[in-house]
Amino acid sequence: MIGNRELFDKIAESLIADYARVYLVNTKTNQYSQYYINPDSHLLIEDRKGDDFFCYIAEGAGQEVYEEDKHFFQNDNLKEKLLKQFRNGNRQSFVYRLVENGKKIYYTMKLIHEYMDGDEYFVIGVRNVDKVAREQMYVDKIAYMDVLTGARNKNSYQELEEEYQTLIDRDEELRFGIVVCDVNNLKKINDTMGHKAGDELLQSVYSLLHNTFSHSTIYRVGGDEFVILLKDKDYRDRIDLFNGLRQTILNNQNADEGPVVATGMSIYERE
């Protein structure tokens, strides 16, 4: 499939730069070739070719990609979505997780080079970024964590809003829910029982929300306000989970024991 020396060299450079796999994809016909560097001879080896790159990675996603990341690959418009992202100069790569030996490993898929020779060709690289991703996650966790409760903080939520607004503006296929919770009587408890009691109340609210929406990210966006982003499993089970939360709150209120919050839920689905 390679007939251009410059392109050949670009693929070889990419592999030497620690990409686990590199694909040369004809974006018109969908035909592709997969390459790797032979560790002994250091030669560029074509070890796979096929007629439909996008079908190939979609089928692979069903076997290897972590459940919560499969939605991107298992999409009827995968080709259109992937090429749109790669052609966007600000976002020419994305991170996803593969399951290897029962463990989630972070990878990135990146557009390395674009080449025109009658048809358009993309050189796409796949790289293991697990160590870097986990180090960055640790830094982000410290920078964006509410120390008192363990929830994500307001800065983290503001970045989430910007990210999702961008996706909505691009008309991305999105489905998610937002649950908002206001803690009842926090000021009164702080004033009459002290801030230690108020802190314990906030911690108990976070525990309640975390136990209810165990697959979702929880944000503390104000002194007494929490927001939960529902995706994937929690989004699919949102009605039962939300009703369960409401029942627990009602039980706490009737027993005059345990956290009580005012709560509501809204849903976004692209029409």
CSV table of C-alpha atoms in Angstrom, one decimal:
chain,number,residue,atom,x,y,z
A,1,MET,CA,0.0,0.0,0.0
A,2,ILE,CA,3.0,2.3,0.6
A,3,GLY,CA,4.4,3.8,-2.6
A,4,ASN,CA,5.8,7.1,-1.3
A,5,ARG,CA,9.2,7.2,0.5
A,6,GLU,CA,8.2,10.3,2.6
A,7,LEU,CA,5.1,8.5,3.9
A,8,PHE,CA,7.1,5.3,4.5
A,9,ASP,CA,9.6,7.3,6.6
A,10,LYS,CA,6.8,9.0,8.5
A,11,ILE,CA,5.4,5.6,9.5
A,12,ALA,CA,8.8,4.3,10.5
A,13,GLU,CA,9.5,7.4,12.6
A,14,SER,CA,6.2,7.0,14.3
A,15,LEU,CA,6.8,3.4,15.3
A,16,ILE,CA,10.3,4.2,16.6
A,17,ALA,CA,8.6,7.0,18.7
A,18,ASP,CA,6.9,4.2,20.8
A,19,TYR,CA,3.6,3.8,19.0
A,20,ALA,CA,2.4,0.3,19.5
A,21,ARG,CA,0.7,0.2,16.1
A,22,VAL,CA,0.5,2.5,13.2
A,23,TYR,CA,-2.2,2.3,10.5
A,24,LEU,CA,-2.2,3.8,7.0
A,25,VAL,CA,-5.8,4.4,6.1
A,26,ASN,CA,-7.4,5.4,2.8
A,27,THR,CA,-10.2,7.7,3.9
A,28,LYS,CA,-12.0,7.3,0.6
A,29,THR,CA,-12.0,3.5,0.2
A,30,ASN,CA,-11.5,2.6,3.9
A,31,GLN,CA,-8.7,0.2,3.0
A,32,TYR,CA,-5.9,0.0,5.5
A,33,SER,CA,-2.5,-1.5,6.4
A,34,GLN,CA,-1.1,-2.1,9.9
A,35,TYR,CA,2.6,-1.8,10.6
A,36,TYR,CA,5.1,-2.5,13.3
A,37,ILE,CA,8.9,-2.4,13.7
A,38,ASN,CA,10.7,-5.7,13.9
A,39,PRO,CA,12.7,-5.5,17.1
A,40,ASP,CA,15.6,-7.6,15.7
A,41,SER,CA,16.0,-6.2,12.1
A,42,HIS,CA,14.5,-2.7,12.9
A,43,LEU,CA,12.6,-3.0,9.6
A,44,LEU,CA,9.1,-1.7,9.0
A,45,ILE,CA,6.8,-4.7,8.7
A,46,GLU,CA,3.3,-4.7,7.3
A,47,ASP,CA,1.5,-7.4,9.4
A,48,ARG,CA,-2.1,-6.8,8.5
A,49,LYS,CA,-4.3,-5.2,5.8
A,50,GLY,CA,-8.0,-5.1,5.2
A,51,ASP,CA,-10.8,-3.5,3.3
A,52,ASP,CA,-12.5,-1.5,6.1
A,53,PHE,CA,-10.5,0.1,8.9
A,54,PHE,CA,-13.5,1.5,10.7
A,55,CYS,CA,-15.3,-1.8,10.7
A,56,TYR,CA,-12.1,-3.4,12.0
A,57,ILE,CA,-11.7,-1.1,15.0
A,58,ALA,CA,-15.4,-1.3,15.8
A,59,GLU,CA,-15.2,-5.1,15.9
A,60,GLY,CA,-12.1,-4.9,18.0
A,61,ALA,CA,-13.8,-2.6,20.4
A,62,GLY,CA,-16.4,-5.2,21.2
A,63,GLN,CA,-13.6,-7.5,22.5
A,64,GLU,CA,-10.9,-5.3,24.0
A,65,VAL,CA,-12.2,-1.8,24.7
A,66,TYR,CA,-13.3,-1.0,28.3
A,67,GLU,CA,-17.1,-1.0,28.6
A,68,GLU,CA,-17.6,2.7,29.3
A,69,ASP,CA,-15.5,3.6,26.2
A,70,LYS,CA,-17.1,1.3,23.7
A,71,HIS,CA,-19.8,3.8,22.8
A,72,PHE,CA,-17.3,5.9,20.7
A,73,PHE,CA,-16.3,2.9,18.5
A,74,GLN,CA,-19.6,1.2,18.3
A,75,ASN,CA,-21.3,4.0,16.5
A,76,ASP,CA,-23.2,3.8,13.2
A,77,ASN,CA,-21.4,7.0,12.1
A,78,LEU,CA,-17.9,5.9,13.4
A,79,LYS,CA,-16.1,6.9,10.2
A,80,GLU,CA,-17.7,10.3,10.0
A,81,LYS,CA,-17.1,10.9,13.7
A,82,LEU,CA,-13.5,9.8,13.7
A,83,LEU,CA,-12.5,11.8,10.6
A,84,LYS,CA,-14.3,14.9,11.9
A,85,GLN,CA,-12.3,14.7,15.1
A,86,PHE,CA,-9.0,14.1,13.3
A,87,ARG,CA,-9.6,17.0,11.0
A,88,ASN,CA,-10.2,19.3,13.9
A,89,GLY,CA,-6.9,21.0,14.4
A,90,ASN,CA,-7.5,21.4,18.2
A,91,ARG,CA,-8.3,17.8,18.9
A,92,GLN,CA,-6.5,15.3,16.7
A,93,SER,CA,-6.2,12.5,19.3
A,94,PHE,CA,-8.3,10.9,21.9
A,95,VAL,CA,-7.7,8.6,24.9
A,96,TYR,CA,-9.6,5.4,25.6
A,97,ARG,CA,-9.0,2.3,27.7
A,98,LEU,CA,-8.3,-1.3,26.7
A,99,VAL,CA,-8.7,-4.3,29.1
A,100,GLU,CA,-5.5,-6.3,29.3
A,101,ASN,CA,-5.2,-9.2,31.7
A,102,GLY,CA,-8.2,-7.8,33.6
A,103,LYS,CA,-6.7,-4.4,34.0
A,104,LYS,CA,-7.7,-1.1,32.4
A,105,ILE,CA,-4.8,0.3,30.3
A,106,TYR,CA,-4.9,3.8,28.8
A,107,TYR,CA,-4.1,4.3,25.1
A,108,THR,CA,-4.3,7.2,22.7
A,109,MET,CA,-5.2,7.1,19.1
A,110,LYS,CA,-3.7,10.0,17.2
A,111,LEU,CA,-3.5,11.4,13.7
A,112,ILE,CA,0.2,11.5,12.9
A,113,HIS,CA,0.3,12.5,9.3
A,114,GLU,CA,-2.1,13.4,6.5
A,115,TYR,CA,-1.1,12.6,2.9
A,116,MET,CA,-2.7,13.3,-0.5
A,117,ASP,CA,-2.0,11.1,-3.5
A,118,GLY,CA,-5.2,11.3,-5.5
A,119,ASP,CA,-7.0,9.9,-2.5
A,120,GLU,CA,-6.6,11.1,1.1
A,121,TYR,CA,-4.5,9.0,3.5
A,122,PHE,CA,-4.2,9.2,7.2
A,123,VAL,CA,-1.3,7.8,9.3
A,124,ILE,CA,-2.9,6.9,12.6
A,125,GLY,CA,-0.9,5.8,15.6
A,126,VAL,CA,-1.9,3.9,18.7
A,127,ARG,CA,0.3,4.5,21.8
A,128,ASN,CA,0.2,3.1,25.4
A,129,VAL,CA,-0.1,6.2,27.6
A,130,ASP,CA,-1.0,4.4,30.8
A,131,LYS,CA,1.8,5.7,33.0
A,132,VAL,CA,1.5,9.3,31.8
A,133,ALA,CA,-2.3,9.2,32.1
A,134,ARG,CA,-2.2,7.8,35.7
A,135,GLU,CA,0.4,10.4,36.7
A,136,GLN,CA,-1.7,13.2,35.2
A,137,MET,CA,-4.8,11.7,36.9
A,138,TYR,CA,-3.1,11.9,40.3
A,139,VAL,CA,-2.1,15.6,39.7
A,140,ASP,CA,-5.7,16.4,38.5
A,141,LYS,CA,-7.2,14.6,41.4
A,142,ILE,CA,-5.3,16.8,43.9
A,143,ALA,CA,-5.9,20.0,41.9
A,144,TYR,CA,-9.6,19.4,41.3
A,145,MET,CA,-10.7,17.6,44.5
A,146,ASP,CA,-12.8,19.0,47.3
A,147,VAL,CA,-10.6,18.0,50.2
A,148,LEU,CA,-13.4,17.9,52.8
A,149,THR,CA,-15.7,15.4,51.0
A,150,GLY,CA,-13.6,13.7,48.2
A,151,ALA,CA,-15.9,15.1,45.5
A,152,ARG,CA,-14.6,17.0,42.5
A,153,ASN,CA,-14.5,20.7,43.2
A,154,LYS,CA,-16.0,23.7,41.4
A,155,ASN,CA,-13.0,24.2,39.1
A,156,SER,CA,-13.4,20.7,37.9
A,157,TYR,CA,-17.1,21.2,37.3
A,158,GLN,CA,-16.5,24.5,35.3
A,159,GLU,CA,-14.2,22.6,33.0
A,160,LEU,CA,-16.8,19.9,32.6
A,161,GLU,CA,-19.4,22.5,31.6
A,162,GLU,CA,-17.0,23.9,29.0
A,163,GLU,CA,-16.2,20.5,27.6
A,164,TYR,CA,-19.8,19.4,27.3
A,165,GLN,CA,-20.9,22.8,25.8
A,166,THR,CA,-18.3,22.3,23.1
A,167,LEU,CA,-19.6,18.8,22.4
A,168,ILE,CA,-23.2,20.1,22.2
A,169,ASP,CA,-22.1,22.9,19.9
A,170,ARG,CA,-20.5,20.4,17.6
A,171,ASP,CA,-23.7,18.4,17.6
A,172,GLU,CA,-22.0,15.3,19.0
A,173,GLU,CA,-24.2,12.4,19.9
A,174,LEU,CA,-24.7,12.8,23.6
A,175,ARG,CA,-26.9,11.4,26.3
A,176,PHE,CA,-26.4,12.3,29.9
A,177,GLY,CA,-28.2,13.4,33.1
A,178,ILE,CA,-27.6,16.0,35.7
A,179,VAL,CA,-28.7,15.6,39.3
A,180,VAL,CA,-28.5,18.7,41.6
A,181,CYS,CA,-28.6,18.4,45.3
A,182,ASP,CA,-28.9,21.2,47.9
A,183,VAL,CA,-28.1,20.2,51.5
A,184,ASN,CA,-30.8,21.2,53.9
A,185,ASN,CA,-30.1,23.2,57.1
A,186,LEU,CA,-26.3,23.4,56.7
A,187,LYS,CA,-26.1,27.0,57.8
A,188,LYS,CA,-28.3,26.3,60.8
A,189,ILE,CA,-26.2,23.3,61.8
A,190,ASN,CA,-23.0,25.3,61.4
A,191,ASP,CA,-24.4,28.1,63.6
A,192,THR,CA,-25.9,26.0,66.3
A,193,MET,CA,-23.7,22.9,66.5
A,194,GLY,CA,-20.4,24.1,65.0
A,195,HIS,CA,-18.6,23.7,61.8
A,196,LYS,CA,-17.4,20.2,62.7
A,197,ALA,CA,-21.0,19.0,62.7
A,198,GLY,CA,-21.6,20.8,59.4
A,199,ASP,CA,-18.5,19.2,57.8
A,200,GLU,CA,-19.7,15.8,59.0
A,201,LEU,CA,-23.1,16.5,57.3
A,202,LEU,CA,-21.4,17.4,54.0
A,203,GLN,CA,-19.4,14.2,54.2
A,204,SER,CA,-22.4,12.1,54.9
A,205,VAL,CA,-24.2,13.7,51.9
A,206,TYR,CA,-21.3,12.8,49.6
A,207,SER,CA,-21.3,9.2,50.9
A,208,LEU,CA,-25.0,9.0,50.2
A,209,LEU,CA,-24.6,10.3,46.6
A,210,HIS,CA,-21.5,8.2,46.0
A,211,ASN,CA,-23.3,5.0,47.2
A,212,THR,CA,-26.3,5.8,45.0
A,213,PHE,CA,-24.6,6.9,41.8
A,214,SER,CA,-21.6,4.6,42.1
A,215,HIS,CA,-20.6,4.9,38.4
A,216,SER,CA,-20.8,8.7,38.2
A,217,THR,CA,-18.7,11.7,39.1
A,218,ILE,CA,-19.9,13.9,41.9
A,219,TYR,CA,-19.0,17.6,42.1
A,220,ARG,CA,-19.3,19.9,45.1
A,221,VAL,CA,-20.0,23.2,43.3
A,222,GLY,CA,-20.9,25.4,46.3
A,223,GLY,CA,-20.9,25.4,50.1
A,224,ASP,CA,-24.1,23.2,50.2
A,225,GLU,CA,-24.6,22.2,46.6
A,226,PHE,CA,-23.6,19.0,44.8
A,227,VAL,CA,-24.0,18.1,41.1
A,228,ILE,CA,-23.8,14.6,39.7
A,229,LEU,CA,-23.1,13.8,36.0
A,230,LEU,CA,-24.9,10.6,35.0
A,231,LYS,CA,-23.4,8.7,32.1
A,232,ASP,CA,-23.4,5.1,30.8
A,233,LYS,CA,-24.8,2.7,33.4
A,234,ASP,CA,-26.0,5.3,35.9
A,235,TYR,CA,-27.7,7.2,33.0
A,236,ARG,CA,-29.5,4.0,31.9
A,237,ASP,CA,-30.6,3.3,35.4
A,238,ARG,CA,-31.3,6.9,36.2
A,239,ILE,CA,-35.0,6.5,37.1
A,240,ASP,CA,-34.5,3.7,39.6
A,241,LEU,CA,-31.4,5.4,41.1
A,242,PHE,CA,-33.1,8.8,41.5
A,243,ASN,CA,-36.2,7.3,43.0
A,244,GLY,CA,-34.1,5.3,45.4
A,245,LEU,CA,-32.3,8.5,46.4
A,246,ARG,CA,-35.6,10.3,47.0
A,247,GLN,CA,-36.9,7.4,49.1
A,248,THR,CA,-33.7,7.4,51.2
A,249,ILE,CA,-34.1,11.1,51.8
A,250,LEU,CA,-37.7,10.7,52.8
A,251,ASN,CA,-36.8,7.9,55.2
A,252,ASN,CA,-34.1,10.1,56.8
A,253,GLN,CA,-36.5,13.0,57.1
A,254,ASN,CA,-39.2,10.8,58.7
A,255,ALA,CA,-36.7,9.3,61.1
A,256,ASP,CA,-35.0,12.7,61.8
A,257,GLU,CA,-31.7,10.9,61.2
A,258,GLY,CA,-29.2,11.0,58.3
A,259,PRO,CA,-28.7,13.6,55.6
A,260,VAL,CA,-31.6,15.4,53.9
A,261,VAL,CA,-31.2,17.2,50.6
A,262,ALA,CA,-33.5,18.9,48.1
A,263,THR,CA,-32.8,17.3,44.7
A,264,GLY,CA,-33.8,17.4,41.0
A,265,MET,CA,-32.8,15.7,37.8
A,266,SER,CA,-32.6,16.9,34.2
A,267,ILE,CA,-31.8,14.9,31.0
A,268,TYR,CA,-30.0,15.8,27.8
A,269,GLU,CA,-30.5,13.8,24.6
A,270,ARG,CA,-29.5,15.1,21.2
A,271,GLU,CA,-32.6,15.2,19.1
